[in-house]
Amino acid sequence: LGVIEGMSKDEAAAKHAGDWKIFSHWCSTEVKEEISQQRISGGESMEEVRLRAVQCLEEADPGPERMVIAVTHGGVLGQLLRHAVQNSGQQAPKPGNACISRFLVRPGGPWEVVDWALTDHLEGDLAPAAADYGR
């Protein structure tokens, strides 16, 4: 996250408005090419993160009928979704805290979104607060 690492949303938006504007697109499936190539100051672009995360999961492929569990934050999760639906026009809700998403990973081939941003495992006081990336 470069210069916005460790900052609250309000602080990042105030101190690094341009970088926050770039990051605000990270959970979107439809991102213009020029935005996906823009680096956050001192950090990576969306495209660099997408390629790195996809490579990691494709290399972790344990084979048929086996699964890999990966824990990540919303920015990387958004890039995995963007990879799976690549310009299909498919939109998805922004992932909430502690959500579960499942992908069918086909190394070198198309991915499939099996489940996206599920939170039904969280109830009552454990229910996630939605992130407001629109700032």
C-alpha atoms as a printed R data frame, in Angstrom:
    type eleno elety resid chain resno       x       y       z
1   ATOM     1    CA   LEU     A     1   0.000   0.000   0.000
2   ATOM     2    CA   GLY     A     2   2.994   2.284  -0.134
3   ATOM     3    CA   VAL     A     3   2.504   5.672   1.494
4   ATOM     4    CA   ILE     A     4  -1.008   4.839   2.755
5   ATOM     5    CA   GLU     A     5   0.106   1.699   4.632
6   ATOM     6    CA   GLY     A     6  -1.134   1.750   8.230
7   ATOM     7    CA   MET     A     7  -3.308   4.858   7.813
8   ATOM     8    CA   SER     A     8  -7.004   5.109   8.501
9   ATOM     9    CA   LYS     A     9  -9.221   5.774   5.480
10  ATOM    10    CA   ASP     A    10  -9.744   9.389   6.547
11  ATOM    11    CA   GLU     A    11  -6.030   9.980   7.095
12  ATOM    12    CA   ALA     A    12  -5.053   8.388   3.764
13  ATOM    13    CA   ALA     A    13  -7.701  10.399   1.890
14  ATOM    14    CA   ALA     A    14  -6.522  13.648   3.510
15  ATOM    15    CA   LYS     A    15  -2.748  13.150   3.259
16  ATOM    16    CA   HIS     A    16  -2.515  11.225  -0.024
17  ATOM    17    CA   ALA     A    17  -5.698  11.968  -1.982
18  ATOM    18    CA   GLY     A    18  -4.322  10.780  -5.334
19  ATOM    19    CA   ASP     A    19  -3.068   7.498  -3.920
20  ATOM    20    CA   TRP     A    20  -6.321   6.978  -2.022
21  ATOM    21    CA   LYS     A    21  -8.266   7.574  -5.244
22  ATOM    22    CA   ILE     A    22  -6.257   4.813  -6.957
23  ATOM    23    CA   PHE     A    23  -6.734   2.433  -4.022
24  ATOM    24    CA   SER     A    24 -10.481   3.100  -3.933
25  ATOM    25    CA   HIS     A    25 -10.778   1.122  -7.191
26  ATOM    26    CA   TRP     A    26  -9.022  -1.991  -5.887
27  ATOM    27    CA   CYS     A    27 -12.220  -3.909  -5.066
28  ATOM    28    CA   SER     A    28 -13.913  -3.135  -8.386
29  ATOM    29    CA   THR     A    29 -14.157  -5.709 -11.167
30  ATOM    30    CA   GLU     A    30 -14.324  -3.069 -13.903
31  ATOM    31    CA   VAL     A    31 -11.199  -0.939 -13.837
32  ATOM    32    CA   LYS     A    32  -9.822   1.014 -16.763
33  ATOM    33    CA   GLU     A    33  -6.422  -0.164 -17.977
34  ATOM    34    CA   GLU     A    34  -4.721   3.130 -17.133
35  ATOM    35    CA   ILE     A    35  -5.991   2.992 -13.539
36  ATOM    36    CA   SER     A    36  -4.904  -0.634 -13.070
37  ATOM    37    CA   GLN     A    37  -1.370   0.336 -14.153
38  ATOM    38    CA   GLN     A    38  -1.027   3.303 -11.750
39  ATOM    39    CA   ARG     A    39   1.181   2.642  -8.769
40  ATOM    40    CA   ILE     A    40   0.392   3.896  -5.314
41  ATOM    41    CA   SER     A    41   3.367   6.042  -4.273
42  ATOM    42    CA   GLY     A    42   5.941   3.727  -2.729
43  ATOM    43    CA   GLY     A    43   3.818   0.677  -3.552
44  ATOM    44    CA   GLU     A    44   2.427  -1.455  -6.348
45  ATOM    45    CA   SER     A    45  -0.202  -1.026  -9.028
46  ATOM    46    CA   MET     A    46  -3.405  -3.074  -9.053
47  ATOM    47    CA   GLU     A    47  -2.061  -5.033 -12.002
48  ATOM    48    CA   GLU     A    48   1.193  -5.868 -10.220
49  ATOM    49    CA   VAL     A    49  -0.761  -7.080  -7.186
50  ATOM    50    CA   ARG     A    50  -3.121  -9.119  -9.393
51  ATOM    51    CA   LEU     A    51  -0.260 -10.835 -11.208
52  ATOM    52    CA   ARG     A    52   1.612 -11.575  -7.970
53  ATOM    53    CA   ALA     A    53  -1.449 -12.983  -6.183
54  ATOM    54    CA   VAL     A    54  -2.531 -15.086  -9.175
55  ATOM    55    CA   GLN     A    55   0.972 -16.514  -9.539
56  ATOM    56    CA   CYS     A    56   1.065 -17.393  -5.837
57  ATOM    57    CA   LEU     A    57  -2.250 -19.255  -5.912
58  ATOM    58    CA   GLU     A    58  -1.568 -21.014  -9.198
59  ATOM    59    CA   GLU     A    59   1.797 -22.227  -7.910
60  ATOM    60    CA   ALA     A    60   0.161 -23.394  -4.660
61  ATOM    61    CA   ASP     A    61  -2.229 -25.678  -6.590
62  ATOM    62    CA   PRO     A    62  -2.147 -28.978  -4.635
63  ATOM    63    CA   GLY     A    63  -3.868 -31.011  -7.349
64  ATOM    64    CA   PRO     A    64  -7.342 -32.462  -7.928
65  ATOM    65    CA   GLU     A    65  -9.814 -32.643  -5.056
66  ATOM    66    CA   ARG     A    66  -7.506 -30.671  -2.749
67  ATOM    67    CA   MET     A    67  -7.727 -27.056  -1.667
68  ATOM    68    CA   VAL     A    68  -5.522 -24.172  -0.663
69  ATOM    69    CA   ILE     A    69  -6.637 -21.781   2.060
70  ATOM    70    CA   ALA     A    70  -5.306 -18.237   1.734
71  ATOM    71    CA   VAL     A    71  -6.001 -15.322   4.043
72  ATOM    72    CA   THR     A    72  -5.729 -11.815   2.625
73  ATOM    73    CA   HIS     A    73  -7.159  -8.319   2.772
74  ATOM    74    CA   GLY     A    74  -9.771  -6.720   0.530
75  ATOM    75    CA   GLY     A    75  -7.344  -5.145  -1.946
76  ATOM    76    CA   VAL     A    76  -5.812  -8.476  -2.927
77  ATOM    77    CA   LEU     A    77  -9.211 -10.180  -2.801
78  ATOM    78    CA   GLY     A    78 -10.531  -7.551  -5.212
79  ATOM    79    CA   GLN     A    79  -7.664  -8.299  -7.604
80  ATOM    80    CA   LEU     A    80  -8.387 -12.041  -7.468
81  ATOM    81    CA   LEU     A    81 -12.016 -11.308  -8.304
82  ATOM    82    CA   ARG     A    82 -10.949  -8.994 -11.129
83  ATOM    83    CA   HIS     A    83  -8.786 -11.828 -12.492
84  ATOM    84    CA   ALA     A    84 -11.621 -14.352 -12.287
85  ATOM    85    CA   VAL     A    85 -14.269 -12.231 -14.019
86  ATOM    86    CA   GLN     A    86 -11.955 -10.255 -16.371
87  ATOM    87    CA   ASN     A    87 -14.095  -7.617 -18.044
88  ATOM    88    CA   SER     A    88 -17.228  -9.776 -18.009
89  ATOM    89    CA   GLY     A    89 -19.331  -6.859 -16.814
90  ATOM    90    CA   GLN     A    90 -20.082  -8.888 -13.683
91  ATOM    91    CA   GLN     A    91 -20.200  -6.683 -10.603
92  ATOM    92    CA   ALA     A    92 -19.896  -7.901  -7.045
93  ATOM    93    CA   PRO     A    93 -20.428  -6.317  -3.652
94  ATOM    94    CA   LYS     A    94 -17.348  -5.053  -1.853
95  ATOM    95    CA   PRO     A    95 -16.024  -7.695   0.535
96  ATOM    96    CA   GLY     A    96 -16.742  -7.183   4.216
97  ATOM    97    CA   ASN     A    97 -14.373  -7.890   7.078
98  ATOM    98    CA   ALA     A    98 -13.796 -11.594   7.746
99  ATOM    99    CA   CYS     A    99 -15.708 -12.661   4.644
100 ATOM   100    CA   ILE     A   100 -15.072 -15.956   2.857
101 ATOM   101    CA   SER     A   101 -14.604 -16.220  -0.898
102 ATOM   102    CA   ARG     A   102 -13.851 -19.353  -2.876
103 ATOM   103    CA   PHE     A   103 -12.329 -19.602  -6.332
104 ATOM   104    CA   LEU     A   104 -11.830 -22.563  -8.617
105 ATOM   105    CA   VAL     A   105  -8.250 -21.966  -9.743
106 ATOM   106    CA   ARG     A   106  -7.188 -23.447 -13.053
107 ATOM   107    CA   PRO     A   107  -3.463 -22.726 -13.418
108 ATOM   108    CA   GLY     A   108  -2.911 -21.019 -16.753
109 ATOM   109    CA   GLY     A   109  -6.648 -21.118 -17.508
110 ATOM   110    CA   PRO     A   110  -9.859 -19.333 -16.564
111 ATOM   111    CA   TRP     A   111 -10.801 -19.099 -12.910
112 ATOM   112    CA   GLU     A   112 -14.316 -19.459 -11.511
113 ATOM   113    CA   VAL     A   113 -15.856 -17.607  -8.575
114 ATOM   114    CA   VAL     A   114 -17.502 -20.305  -6.451
115 ATOM   115    CA   ASP     A   115 -18.514 -18.045  -3.532
116 ATOM   116    CA   TRP     A   116 -17.978 -14.325  -3.070
117 ATOM   117    CA   ALA     A   117 -17.725 -12.329   0.171
118 ATOM   118    CA   LEU     A   118 -19.844 -14.653   2.309
119 ATOM   119    CA   THR     A   119 -20.465 -13.460   5.852
120 ATOM   120    CA   ASP     A   120 -23.187 -15.847   6.986
121 ATOM   121    CA   HIS     A   121 -20.648 -17.459   9.332
122 ATOM   122    CA   LEU     A   122 -20.691 -14.226  11.329
123 ATOM   123    CA   GLU     A   123 -23.685 -13.459  13.502
124 ATOM   124    CA   GLY     A   124 -24.708 -10.930  16.110
125 ATOM   125    CA   ASP     A   125 -21.783  -8.953  17.525
126 ATOM   126    CA   LEU     A   126 -19.415 -10.709  15.094
127 ATOM   127    CA   ALA     A   127 -21.157  -9.255  12.035
128 ATOM   128    CA   PRO     A   128 -18.645  -7.324   9.891
129 ATOM   129    CA   ALA     A   129 -18.625  -3.586   9.411
130 ATOM   130    CA   ALA     A   130 -18.576  -2.650   5.721
131 ATOM   131    CA   ALA     A   131 -15.575  -0.708   4.482
132 ATOM   132    CA   ASP     A   132 -16.322   2.612   2.789
133 ATOM   133    CA   TYR     A   133 -13.821   2.740  -0.086
134 ATOM   134    CA   GLY     A   134 -15.757   5.507  -1.806
135 ATOM   135    CA   ARG     A   135 -13.911   8.218   0.091
